[in-house]
Amino acid sequence: MAGGGGSIAVVGDELPGWSEIIETLMFRAGYNTNIVIMGTTLLGLAAGVIGVFALLRKRSLMTDALSHATLPGIGLAFLVGGWMGVDGRSLAVLLLGATVTGVIGVVCIQGILRYTRLREDAAIGIVLSVFFGAGVVVLSYIQVNAASGAAGLNKFIYGQTAAMSERDAMLMGAIAVVAVVATVLFLKEFALVCFNESFARVNGWSVSAIDLIMMGLVVAVTVAGLQAVGLILVVAMLIIPAVSARFWSERLWALVVLAGLIGAASGYFGSVVSALMPRKPAGAVIVLTSGVIFAISMVCAPKRGVISAGVRRGMVSLRIAGEHLLEEAYGRGESGGRFALTSREISRAVRIGVWSVVFGPVVRAGLYWRRLARRTRDGIELTEEGVRQGARVRRNHRLWEQYLVSYADIAPSHVDWSVDQVEHVLSDELIRELETQLGARGIVVSDGVGVAR
Amino acid sequence: MSASKVKKGSGGGGGLGARPEHSSDSPLSIHAVTVAYHRKPVLWDVDYDAPSNQLIAIVGPNGAGKSTLIKACLGLVPRASGEVEFWGGSYRQARSRIGYVPQRESVDWDFPVSALDVVCMGRYRKIGWCKPVTRSHKEAGLECLDRVGMRAYAHRQISMLSGGQQQRVFLARALAQEADLYFMDEPFAGVDAATERAIVEVLRELKGQGKTVIAVHHDLQTVAEYFDRVILLNMRVVAAGAVEDVFTRENLHKTYGGRLTLLSEAAEAIARAGGR
């Protein structure tokens, strides 16, 4: 989209001008385009909202099997419709067929799980591929034998957004309304069943009724999305907005709202882009758009994102390294010297792989900044506060070692941290607990602070 | 049938006339329950009548069917045969009086809800279909969090809680159910000392309120300290009754078979229980 106003030919594609882009974005690109944009936006909204529950119920893969299992239904509906004199190409008939075999596919998965010892992934793999294979066979039969052109059925595999009619867009709108209303009504019930099914059951909730509503909505969205994005990609419209939204929200209602917005935005931008570049299939572009939103979320999200997690880990390592230095320097002072470390001792104490070179100075800077140490000619010396902190770290270390020694019989199996790590993360509550437990065995860990004073 | 039955005040009247041992006094009557997974029996012909207002531990080795017994009572696993009655009636009738603390590992703690949201789930049944959780229910939920010392964490997302704190949230949710009979599946598994104390306190509180608790317990050392009664289970009920009577070396030997490490642990536990 780096068109920049002119029409530069890139690999045979005409890039649209800015005015055209803006017109399309603002719903001024003509009636048919608007219908498509509206329809996919509403579909994206519905799929985003309902996808949250497919995800939380751990049914992402089952949704994929569901969409693949719709293909034989589409073909059979076309054939049966033809025999019965109904127009086999009417969308309602085809989607009815899709729903029937889609649901049969899900029922088959449940049956396999119930009556065999196969795991869910295997059951899904079997049903997905077998039903899809059946669909391909039925479609090729139609291709060869049906008198009227049946090529249109292929659009359900890859999607053909541009073919969306006004009625289709209304269907998307209706499904979006149903999805939102059902979510508002049943948010509490959905949450309960998704979080803790057995508790819901014990409490007397009809888990199968709630599941039926939830899965019914998933089926509705999937079938409605077949024509727009195709059965291969429709699962992405359900799942990607939900997982993207999860990076930004810790509450269910926020997750639902955000997933709906992300889904709608993907549908909107995806169809706009494909309207501007007619040879780009809208379904794929919609999915790619949500993929971009997912990637941004995964990297940048404030709490759960990759960057913030890395920063957090880095901060913890910095703090632990800083405390190591404090403890080390405190040890020097305790045994009669100064509360100080030379640069060489520091680099020996702060060893974190290849990062040591960068890390050492940063750790030192942190100590200066927190006024725990000051620079000396050949290293650092602790301030009064630094000495106090060093004493605390040293004491925690001893407490923990003492605990491991006195409870050697059970501690190793209950504790999976190394001594060096744990002394820095002990909470005050845990430290008091250690003190009382050791005290009960007559072990007193010297305070150590006395030396500092 | 080697199971020793425990009865407390037959009370007569209600229940099934045909089987006098089932009385409406007993919050839970298990009769000849057998459960099988893939044709392999997990529980075999289990009989038990729980006396009212007692803290009851289910004890036994791994794979003895402890959790399965609870789940079979609650209808979470299908029974191959047998019956379970609550206060002489069916589970359906008694449901609102039954509270449940599932195993902590049985749910995904990364779920996007707060501790208070989870506790309020205990009140959903009272709230009913499609109605929102009102302020008064949230207040009640906070109250329950308070009882397990977790009020300060009410608005934390649940994955930010430690294992022990998560267990306390589950306990608070059961309290929010305001039940008369509680089933707890390994409430003490893998918890910290503070949580263990909080749970014990809640158990005693529940007993003080006249309620009955049946808990799967894995720590033989603390059975005598925390519980009034014990069911020794290994596929069938090896022995059941008051801790002083039933929690003996030979019963434990029968329950745990020849597993030596466990036996030495048991011996120590008995020595302690005797010392009390």
XYZ file of C-alpha atoms in Angstrom:
729
model
C 0.000 0.000 0.000
C 2.948 2.254 -0.595
C 1.122 3.628 -3.591
C 1.974 7.216 -2.794
C -0.616 8.681 -5.144
C 0.605 7.499 -8.505
C -0.144 4.236 -10.186
C 3.031 2.234 -10.066
C 2.850 -1.181 -11.639
C 4.217 -3.805 -9.293
C 4.223 -7.381 -10.532
C 1.174 -6.741 -12.618
C -0.871 -5.217 -9.777
C -2.314 -1.763 -9.973
C -1.798 -0.145 -6.602
C -4.713 2.121 -5.759
C -4.333 5.821 -5.097
C -4.879 7.414 -1.710
C -8.217 8.887 -2.618
C -9.446 5.476 -3.658
C -8.179 3.938 -0.428
C -9.893 6.573 1.661
C -13.113 6.285 -0.298
C -13.182 2.541 0.213
C -12.453 2.922 3.911
C -15.264 5.434 4.235
C -17.840 3.226 2.523
C -17.889 5.366 -0.610
C -16.614 2.820 -3.062
C -19.928 1.764 -4.457
C -22.785 -0.349 -3.246
C -21.380 -3.811 -3.870
C -18.085 -3.078 -2.177
C -19.897 -1.602 0.804
C -22.004 -4.736 1.128
C -18.895 -6.877 1.207
C -17.140 -4.650 3.734
C -20.200 -4.527 5.988
C -20.712 -8.249 5.763
C -17.145 -9.223 6.613
C -16.958 -6.672 9.428
C -20.103 -8.077 11.026
C -18.875 -11.623 10.483
C -15.560 -10.681 12.073
C -17.394 -9.237 15.066
C -19.505 -12.356 15.560
C -16.572 -14.703 15.047
C -14.370 -12.735 17.434
C -16.962 -12.796 20.225
C -17.894 -16.451 19.830
C -14.295 -17.493 19.244
C -13.507 -16.518 22.836
C -15.650 -19.378 24.071
C -14.342 -21.852 21.512
C -10.874 -20.968 22.755
C -11.673 -21.054 26.482
C -13.575 -24.311 26.095
C -10.435 -25.660 24.401
C -12.314 -26.392 21.232
C -10.115 -24.519 18.744
C -9.119 -27.648 16.883
C -12.575 -29.091 17.046
C -13.805 -25.950 15.287
C -11.327 -26.664 12.515
C -12.689 -30.194 12.167
C -16.200 -28.747 12.135
C -15.441 -26.412 9.256
C -13.737 -29.127 7.215
C -16.639 -31.478 7.849
C -19.024 -29.040 6.178
C -17.673 -29.761 2.699
C -19.472 -33.065 1.998
C -22.654 -31.444 3.243
C -22.345 -28.665 0.701
C -21.897 -31.137 -2.133
C -24.681 -33.435 -0.963
C -27.062 -30.524 -0.478
C -26.374 -29.485 -4.053
C -27.135 -32.982 -5.329
C -30.182 -33.572 -3.149
C -31.487 -30.099 -3.969
C -31.095 -30.853 -7.644
C -33.022 -34.153 -7.373
C -35.785 -32.538 -5.393
C -36.131 -29.703 -7.817
C -34.919 -27.032 -5.423
C -32.251 -24.732 -6.737
C -29.145 -26.542 -5.579
C -27.134 -23.387 -5.689
C -29.299 -21.454 -3.254
C -27.157 -20.481 -0.308
C -29.710 -21.533 2.291
C -29.796 -25.113 0.991
C -26.038 -25.362 0.780
C -25.483 -23.958 4.267
C -28.103 -26.303 5.673
C -26.174 -29.221 4.215
C -22.941 -27.762 5.562
C -24.433 -27.508 9.045
C -25.676 -31.088 8.983
C -22.367 -32.738 8.096
C -20.430 -30.281 10.235
C -22.414 -31.305 13.278
C -22.131 -34.978 12.296
C -18.364 -34.496 12.218
C -18.343 -33.088 15.753
C -20.593 -35.897 16.943
C -18.180 -38.400 15.384
C -15.307 -36.860 17.352
C -17.292 -37.133 20.577
C -18.182 -40.731 19.734
C -14.578 -41.685 19.052
C -13.537 -40.092 22.347
C -16.254 -41.875 24.211
C -15.955 -45.369 22.826
C -12.241 -45.679 22.188
C -9.134 -44.718 24.068
C -7.977 -42.358 21.342
C -7.002 -38.884 22.399
C -8.781 -35.817 21.168
C -6.067 -34.691 18.743
C -6.134 -38.057 16.996
C -9.928 -38.102 16.826
C -9.964 -34.600 15.369
C -7.281 -35.466 12.850
C -9.253 -38.478 11.645
C -12.601 -36.732 11.348
C -11.169 -33.586 9.765
C -9.333 -35.391 6.988
C -11.922 -38.082 6.305
C -14.786 -35.619 6.025
C -12.763 -33.253 3.906
C -11.762 -36.159 1.652
C -15.399 -37.155 1.326
C -16.245 -33.584 0.411
C -13.599 -33.504 -2.318
C -14.946 -36.765 -3.748
C -18.531 -35.472 -3.770
C -17.453 -32.227 -5.400
C -15.502 -33.973 -8.134
C -18.499 -36.240 -8.776
C -20.631 -33.127 -9.218
C -18.012 -31.592 -11.477
C -18.184 -34.569 -13.818
C -21.848 -35.525 -13.651
C -23.974 -32.519 -12.836
C -25.440 -30.872 -15.885
C -25.414 -27.342 -14.560
C -22.139 -25.721 -13.715
C -21.108 -26.699 -10.217
C -17.815 -24.877 -10.204
C -19.330 -22.379 -7.781
C -19.088 -24.907 -4.959
C -15.320 -24.555 -4.835
C -15.768 -21.113 -3.391
C -16.630 -22.693 -0.064
C -13.147 -24.133 0.189
C -11.196 -20.926 -0.308
C -13.967 -18.392 0.136
C -15.214 -15.819 -2.313
C -15.975 -12.678 -0.429
C -16.631 -10.578 -3.497
C -19.674 -12.718 -4.258
C -21.399 -11.585 -1.085
C -24.932 -10.331 -1.712
C -27.087 -7.999 0.294
C -28.934 -10.963 1.774
C -25.657 -12.560 2.801
C -24.629 -9.354 4.546
C -27.947 -9.308 6.381
C -27.303 -12.887 7.463
C -23.928 -11.812 8.856
C -25.634 -8.950 10.667
C -28.240 -11.281 12.148
C -25.565 -13.685 13.334
C -23.583 -10.839 14.858
C -26.659 -9.669 16.774
C -27.415 -13.203 17.976
C -23.802 -13.714 19.041
C -23.685 -10.492 21.023
C -27.092 -10.972 22.648
C -26.344 -14.593 23.575
C -23.003 -13.594 25.043
C -24.568 -10.862 27.158
C -27.268 -13.242 28.377
C -25.085 -16.270 29.029
C -21.695 -14.802 29.882
C -21.906 -16.139 33.423
C -22.990 -19.621 32.334
C -20.397 -19.813 29.553
C -17.665 -18.719 31.947
C -18.643 -21.328 34.506
C -18.679 -24.217 32.042
C -15.472 -23.117 30.317
C -13.611 -22.679 33.593
C -14.810 -25.624 35.617
C -17.229 -27.990 33.997
C -17.387 -30.490 36.834
C -18.241 -27.795 39.357
C -21.027 -26.556 37.087
C -22.367 -30.099 36.831
C -22.272 -30.686 40.579
C -24.098 -27.407 41.050
C -26.936 -28.617 38.901
C -26.269 -26.623 35.760
C -27.179 -28.407 32.579
C -23.722 -28.435 31.075
C -24.984 -30.035 27.890
C -27.563 -27.270 27.396
C -24.948 -24.562 27.905
C -22.546 -26.415 25.644
C -25.270 -26.744 23.040
C -25.824 -22.993 23.018
C -22.093 -22.339 22.860
C -21.367 -24.859 20.144
C -24.520 -23.847 18.288
C -23.145 -20.329 18.041
C -19.782 -21.659 16.903
C -21.497 -23.722 14.198
C -23.571 -20.726 13.084
C -20.541 -18.480 12.775
C -18.503 -21.170 11.037
C -21.185 -21.901 8.463
C -21.827 -18.210 7.869
C -18.121 -17.659 7.378
C -17.721 -20.450 4.818
C -18.660 -18.304 1.883
C -16.585 -15.339 3.003
C -13.280 -16.871 3.989
C -13.689 -20.514 3.054
C -13.707 -23.584 5.224
C -9.941 -23.840 5.452
C -9.498 -20.402 6.959
C -12.691 -19.858 8.909
C -11.182 -21.269 12.097
C -8.703 -18.404 12.032
C -11.521 -15.863 12.264
C -12.744 -17.546 15.418
C -9.489 -18.178 17.179
C -6.996 -15.463 16.238
C -9.017 -12.474 17.560
C -9.585 -14.308 20.845
C -5.941 -15.224 21.414
C -4.829 -11.737 20.377
C -7.278 -10.129 22.791
C -6.093 -12.433 25.581
C -2.725 -10.675 25.513
C -4.381 -7.402 26.466
C -7.080 -8.395 28.912
C -7.353 -10.311 32.160
C -11.143 -10.251 32.481
C -13.649 -12.198 30.475
C -15.941 -9.327 29.491
C -12.962 -7.258 28.339
C -11.707 -10.254 26.408
C -15.054 -10.640 24.646
C -15.291 -6.943 23.742
C -11.718 -6.794 22.537
C -11.946 -9.998 20.529
C -15.107 -8.688 18.871
C -13.360 -5.444 17.970
C -10.262 -7.204 16.660
C -12.420 -9.560 14.613
C -14.431 -6.671 13.196
C -11.288 -4.695 12.403
C -9.747 -7.679 10.636
C -12.892 -8.184 8.577
C -13.062 -4.489 7.751
C -9.452 -3.943 6.743
C -9.185 -7.300 5.066
C -12.124 -6.657 2.788
C -11.067 -3.070 2.095
C -7.634 -4.242 1.014
C -9.072 -6.927 -1.171
C -11.575 -4.484 -2.674
C -8.680 -2.241 -3.634
C -6.622 -5.087 -5.044
C -9.125 -7.301 -6.760
C -6.802 -10.206 -7.248
C -6.161 -10.597 -3.532
C -8.679 -13.029 -2.055
C -10.474 -11.325 0.807
C -10.578 -14.361 3.078
C -6.830 -14.749 3.104
C -6.286 -11.027 3.556
C -8.709 -10.968 6.501
C -6.834 -13.785 8.146
C -3.495 -12.124 7.449
C -4.786 -8.891 8.982
C -5.770 -10.657 12.170
C -2.413 -12.444 12.024
C -0.662 -9.081 12.051
C -2.766 -7.964 15.021
C -1.841 -11.199 16.769
C 1.865 -10.698 16.119
C 1.725 -7.136 17.444
C -0.184 -8.315 20.520
C 2.205 -11.135 21.211
C 5.234 -8.878 21.055
C 3.966 -5.616 22.514
C 1.208 -6.423 25.028
C 1.947 -4.704 28.344
C 1.775 -7.669 30.707
C 1.787 -10.857 28.711
C 3.761 -9.709 25.684
C 7.176 -11.086 24.795
C 8.929 -7.745 25.287
C 7.465 -7.017 28.694
C 8.122 -10.580 29.858
C 11.734 -10.240 28.739
C 12.080 -6.914 30.498
C 10.619 -8.380 33.660
C 12.986 -11.326 33.565
C 15.863 -8.962 32.978
C 14.899 -6.818 35.942
C 14.762 -9.835 38.216
C 18.197 -11.001 37.064
C 19.530 -7.507 37.631
C 18.121 -7.385 41.127
C 19.458 -10.816 41.985
C 22.884 -9.926 40.625
C 22.810 -6.687 42.616
C 21.947 -8.566 45.786
C 24.761 -11.011 45.123
C 27.155 -8.104 45.052
C 25.706 -6.691 48.262
C 26.052 -10.034 49.982
C 29.554 -10.528 48.696
C 30.667 -7.072 49.833
C 28.921 -7.537 53.148
C 30.836 -10.786 53.635
C 34.097 -8.909 53.205
C 33.123 -6.405 55.870
C 31.865 -9.077 58.233
C 35.194 -10.851 58.164
C 37.017 -7.699 59.160
C 37.721 -5.906 55.909
C 35.915 -3.044 54.282
C 32.414 -3.443 52.863
C 33.839 -3.197 49.409
C 34.559 -5.168 46.259
C 37.163 -4.647 43.592
C 36.175 -4.544 39.944
C 37.672 -7.968 39.404
C 35.681 -9.447 42.274
C 32.576 -7.886 40.827
C 33.042 -9.398 37.411
C 33.661 -12.763 39.069
C 30.444 -12.452 41.105
C 28.280 -11.290 38.216
C 28.545 -14.059 35.695
C 25.623 -14.320 33.371
C 26.877 -16.010 30.279
C 27.936 -13.837 27.388
C 26.031 -10.905 28.772
C 28.400 -10.314 31.681
C 30.241 -7.554 29.867
C 27.109 -5.440 29.537
C 25.491 -6.722 32.661
C 28.196 -5.909 35.204
C 28.191 -2.134 34.648
C 24.390 -2.064 34.588
C 24.213 -3.881 37.918
C 26.743 -1.471 39.391
C 24.849 1.513 38.033
C 21.713 0.146 39.663
C 23.454 -0.039 43.031
C 24.728 3.522 42.723
C 21.320 4.730 41.697
C 19.616 3.077 44.649
C 22.324 4.587 46.880
C 23.373 1.174 48.121
C 26.966 1.576 47.045
C 29.383 4.235 45.882
C 32.203 4.162 43.404
C 35.722 3.756 44.691
C 39.050 3.851 42.917
C 39.045 0.176 41.975
C 35.474 -0.983 42.600
C 32.553 -0.269 44.881
C 31.990 0.296 48.573
C 28.634 -0.195 50.305
C 26.787 2.721 51.845
C 25.167 2.318 55.246
C 21.941 1.307 53.592
C 23.874 -1.082 51.356
C 25.393 -2.733 54.430
C 21.944 -3.177 55.926
C 20.631 -4.708 52.736
C 23.665 -6.959 52.465
C 23.060 -8.182 55.988
C 19.453 -8.983 55.099
C 20.418 -10.953 52.012
C 23.107 -12.834 53.903
C 20.652 -13.707 56.625
C 18.025 -14.963 54.196
C 20.665 -17.066 52.542
C 21.632 -18.622 55.858
C 18.039 -19.192 56.861
C 17.369 -21.014 53.656
C 20.542 -23.114 53.848
C 19.773 -23.960 57.429
C 16.283 -25.003 56.406
C 17.573 -27.228 53.656
C 20.047 -28.812 56.044
C 17.598 -29.434 58.866
C 14.795 -30.624 56.659
C 17.029 -32.439 54.226
C 14.665 -35.394 54.216
C 11.723 -33.564 52.775
C 12.982 -30.279 51.419
C 14.582 -31.524 48.196
C 11.335 -33.029 47.026
C 9.311 -29.964 47.904
C 11.704 -27.370 46.635
C 12.888 -26.956 43.112
C 14.797 -23.717 43.390
C 18.484 -23.394 43.894
C 19.695 -21.786 47.077
C 21.159 -18.904 45.157
C 17.863 -18.021 43.602
C 15.488 -18.484 46.435
C 16.996 -16.173 49.005
C 16.077 -13.249 46.770
C 12.479 -14.149 46.272
C 11.528 -15.149 49.817
C 8.507 -13.200 50.945
C 8.404 -11.731 54.424
C 5.718 -14.210 55.335
C 7.900 -17.099 54.244
C 10.913 -15.744 56.117
C 8.912 -15.554 59.344
C 7.737 -19.094 58.665
C 11.335 -20.262 58.254
C 12.331 -18.525 61.480
C 9.597 -20.183 63.514
C 10.183 -23.594 61.990
C 13.902 -23.448 62.619
C 13.341 -21.893 66.028
C 11.136 -24.820 66.957
C 14.087 -27.092 66.291
C 16.338 -24.927 68.409
C 18.250 -23.516 65.475
C 18.842 -19.809 65.623
C 20.328 -18.056 62.670
C 22.556 -15.212 63.735
C 21.275 -11.855 62.807
C 24.547 -10.645 61.431
C 23.382 -7.065 61.429
C 25.276 -6.551 64.661
C 28.545 -6.486 62.778
C 27.296 -3.741 60.599
C 26.362 -1.439 63.412
C -17.948 -57.590 52.993
C -15.149 -56.355 55.131
C -16.333 -52.787 55.283
C -17.218 -51.836 58.789
C -20.285 -49.729 58.725
C -20.502 -46.554 60.668
C -23.817 -45.554 62.018
C -24.842 -42.793 64.255
C -28.309 -42.566 65.743
C -30.453 -44.473 63.297
C -33.251 -41.925 63.647
C -35.632 -44.325 61.998
C -38.405 -42.950 59.849
C -37.613 -41.584 56.382
C -35.348 -43.010 53.755
C -35.752 -46.461 52.367
C -37.848 -48.684 54.529
C -36.343 -51.747 52.945
C -32.872 -50.909 54.122
C -32.970 -49.767 57.707
C -29.317 -48.767 57.679
C -30.148 -45.857 55.369
C -31.585 -43.086 57.419
C -32.461 -39.529 56.528
C -30.126 -38.464 59.330
C -27.088 -39.439 57.392
C -26.035 -36.740 54.948
C -24.489 -39.362 52.705
C -25.278 -43.042 52.255
C -23.249 -45.005 49.760
C -24.635 -48.431 49.008
C -22.796 -51.090 47.003
C -21.194 -48.597 44.633
C -18.965 -50.020 41.922
C -17.144 -47.859 39.387
C -15.102 -49.071 36.442
C -12.980 -47.239 33.907
C -12.668 -49.134 30.662
C -13.898 -52.284 32.383
C -11.233 -52.094 35.046
C -12.875 -51.689 38.429
C -11.705 -48.674 40.391
C -14.193 -48.955 43.219
C -15.640 -52.274 44.207
C -18.847 -52.626 46.195
C -18.328 -49.621 48.456
C -20.684 -49.149 51.394
C -20.553 -46.193 53.705
C -22.878 -44.094 55.806
C -21.495 -40.732 56.759
C -22.475 -39.518 60.213
C -23.682 -35.953 60.369
C -21.536 -33.030 61.564
C -18.190 -34.773 61.295
C -14.931 -34.114 59.485
C -14.255 -37.256 57.488
C -11.026 -38.110 55.673
C -10.775 -40.535 52.787
C -7.331 -42.098 52.974
C -5.641 -44.643 50.765
C -2.745 -45.243 48.377
C -2.502 -43.739 44.910
C -5.035 -45.230 42.557
C -7.183 -46.463 45.417
C -10.185 -44.614 44.007
C -10.383 -41.808 46.572
C -11.223 -39.055 44.110
C -13.358 -41.466 42.142
C -15.461 -42.160 45.228
C -16.218 -38.449 45.581
C -16.924 -38.111 41.884
C -19.173 -41.161 41.917
C -21.161 -39.649 44.794
C -21.568 -36.402 42.857
C -22.481 -38.128 39.616
C -19.356 -36.919 37.829
C -18.335 -40.459 36.898
C -20.895 -43.078 35.959
C -21.527 -45.799 38.511
C -21.541 -49.346 37.212
C -23.874 -50.235 40.056
C -24.970 -49.097 43.488
C -26.790 -46.130 44.938
C -25.913 -42.907 46.658
C -28.375 -41.031 48.822
C -28.184 -37.655 50.494
C -30.289 -37.210 53.638
C -32.304 -40.148 52.435
C -33.143 -38.475 49.134
C -31.713 -38.254 45.681
C -28.788 -36.141 44.628
C -31.108 -33.959 42.598
C -33.128 -33.058 45.679
C -30.099 -32.403 47.822
C -27.997 -30.536 45.288
C -28.369 -27.078 46.799
C -27.055 -28.430 50.106
C -23.882 -29.912 48.639
C -20.615 -28.026 48.204
C -17.653 -29.164 46.153
C -13.955 -28.332 46.096
C -12.422 -30.020 43.042
C -8.730 -30.791 42.707
C -6.810 -27.642 42.007
C -5.135 -29.151 38.946
C -8.486 -29.889 37.360
C -8.869 -26.382 35.950
C -6.831 -23.999 33.820
C -5.735 -21.197 36.147
C -4.831 -18.974 33.228
C -8.553 -18.361 32.778
C -9.332 -14.627 32.495
C -11.219 -14.121 35.756
C -10.439 -12.653 39.169
C -10.411 -14.515 42.466
C -13.720 -12.882 43.348
C -15.238 -13.970 40.029
C -14.346 -17.577 40.852
C -15.829 -17.335 44.329
C -19.026 -15.853 42.924
C -19.361 -18.964 40.750
C -20.398 -20.678 43.971
C -23.479 -18.463 43.970
C -24.434 -18.713 40.302
C -27.040 -21.353 41.075
C -28.708 -19.019 43.556
C -28.532 -16.207 41.019
C -30.065 -18.293 38.237
C -29.983 -18.369 34.450
C -29.123 -15.192 32.550
C -29.156 -12.906 35.583
C -26.082 -10.844 36.373
C -24.050 -11.150 39.578
C -25.395 -8.419 41.823
C -23.573 -6.358 44.394
C -24.980 -8.351 47.291
C -23.632 -11.575 45.820
C -20.247 -9.951 45.376
C -20.363 -8.856 49.007
C -21.080 -12.433 50.017
C -18.177 -13.568 47.846
C -15.830 -11.077 49.518
C -17.011 -12.344 52.876
C -16.036 -15.891 51.888
C -12.632 -14.721 50.642
C -12.210 -13.041 53.999
C -12.822 -16.317 55.806
C -9.863 -17.893 54.010
C -7.692 -14.796 54.442
C -7.804 -13.864 50.754
C -9.827 -10.659 50.722
C -6.806 -8.608 49.708
C -6.440 -10.724 46.574
C -10.068 -10.472 45.444
C -9.320 -8.595 42.247
C -6.202 -10.457 41.202
C -6.334 -12.517 38.071
C -6.197 -16.100 39.280
C -2.960 -17.073 37.535
C -1.189 -14.434 39.625
C -1.990 -16.382 42.797
C 0.251 -19.018 44.358
C -0.911 -22.613 44.442
C -1.994 -22.343 48.041
C -3.883 -19.145 47.362
C -5.645 -20.789 44.440
C -6.659 -23.625 46.731
C -8.055 -21.082 49.193
C -10.031 -19.442 46.385
C -11.578 -22.833 45.625
C -12.402 -23.266 49.291
C -13.970 -19.807 49.401
C -16.081 -20.702 46.391
C -17.356 -23.772 48.219
C -18.156 -21.613 51.251
C -20.106 -19.305 48.952
C -22.298 -22.275 48.103
C -23.544 -22.257 51.715
C -23.880 -26.013 51.691
C -24.427 -28.499 54.520
C -22.264 -31.264 53.117
C -18.886 -30.540 51.544
C -16.828 -32.772 49.293
C -13.185 -31.744 49.017
C -10.773 -33.417 46.649
C -7.242 -33.190 48.092
C -7.661 -29.740 49.629
C -4.260 -30.003 51.315
C -2.311 -31.149 48.260
C 0.760 -29.044 47.665
C -0.252 -26.068 49.781
C 1.907 -23.798 51.918
C 1.744 -23.652 55.700
C -0.445 -20.533 55.769
C -2.986 -22.177 53.481
C -2.948 -25.380 55.494
C -3.759 -23.401 58.634
C -6.490 -21.470 56.845
C -8.088 -24.664 55.571
C -7.967 -26.336 58.975
C -9.553 -23.270 60.520
C -12.332 -23.329 57.947
C -12.897 -27.057 58.522
C -13.327 -26.468 62.256
C -15.586 -23.513 61.576
C -17.740 -25.664 59.314
C -17.942 -28.321 61.974
C -18.957 -25.691 64.496
C -21.820 -24.753 62.203
C -23.065 -28.315 62.168
C -21.837 -29.164 58.676
C -20.257 -32.309 57.363
C -17.033 -32.464 55.382
C -15.692 -35.400 53.397
C -12.175 -34.788 52.137
C -9.657 -36.860 50.235
C -6.508 -36.644 52.301
C -3.046 -37.847 51.407
C -1.035 -36.949 54.480
C -1.249 -39.730 57.044
C 0.609 -37.601 59.571
C -2.205 -35.131 59.969
C -5.264 -37.362 59.715
C -5.695 -37.653 63.469
C -5.124 -33.958 63.999
C -7.505 -32.611 61.377
C -10.266 -35.188 61.110
C -12.789 -36.959 63.340
C -13.392 -39.954 61.153
C -11.558 -41.784 58.460
C -12.412 -44.033 55.539
C -9.507 -46.298 54.610
C -9.998 -47.018 50.960
C -8.275 -49.295 48.537
C -10.749 -50.143 45.819
C -13.050 -51.238 48.608
C -13.532 -49.832 52.052
C -10.887 -51.497 54.208
C -12.138 -49.862 57.371
C -14.181 -46.833 58.316
C -15.051 -45.154 61.572
C -13.723 -42.852 64.256
C -10.028 -42.117 63.846
C -9.173 -43.579 67.295
C -10.792 -46.902 66.436
C -9.950 -47.385 62.813
C -6.674 -45.603 62.149
C -4.582 -48.528 63.332
C -1.413 -50.108 62.131
C -3.008 -53.260 60.802
C -5.762 -51.379 58.993
C -3.170 -49.172 57.370
C -1.172 -52.255 56.502
C -4.237 -53.720 54.856
C -4.912 -50.490 53.003
C -1.437 -49.783 51.782
C -0.311 -53.364 51.273
C 3.396 -53.899 51.670
C 4.537 -50.439 50.733
C 7.284 -49.969 53.260
C 7.971 -46.278 53.036
C 4.342 -45.539 53.582
C 4.199 -47.985 56.454
C 6.987 -46.317 58.321
C 5.238 -43.030 57.800
C 2.055 -44.577 59.065
C 3.788 -46.009 62.118
C 5.043 -42.587 62.984
C 1.575 -41.148 62.507
C 0.075 -43.755 64.798
C 2.693 -43.135 67.419
C 1.760 -39.497 67.330
C -1.955 -40.115 67.386
C -1.485 -42.403 70.378
C 0.546 -39.769 72.135
C -2.244 -37.305 72.025
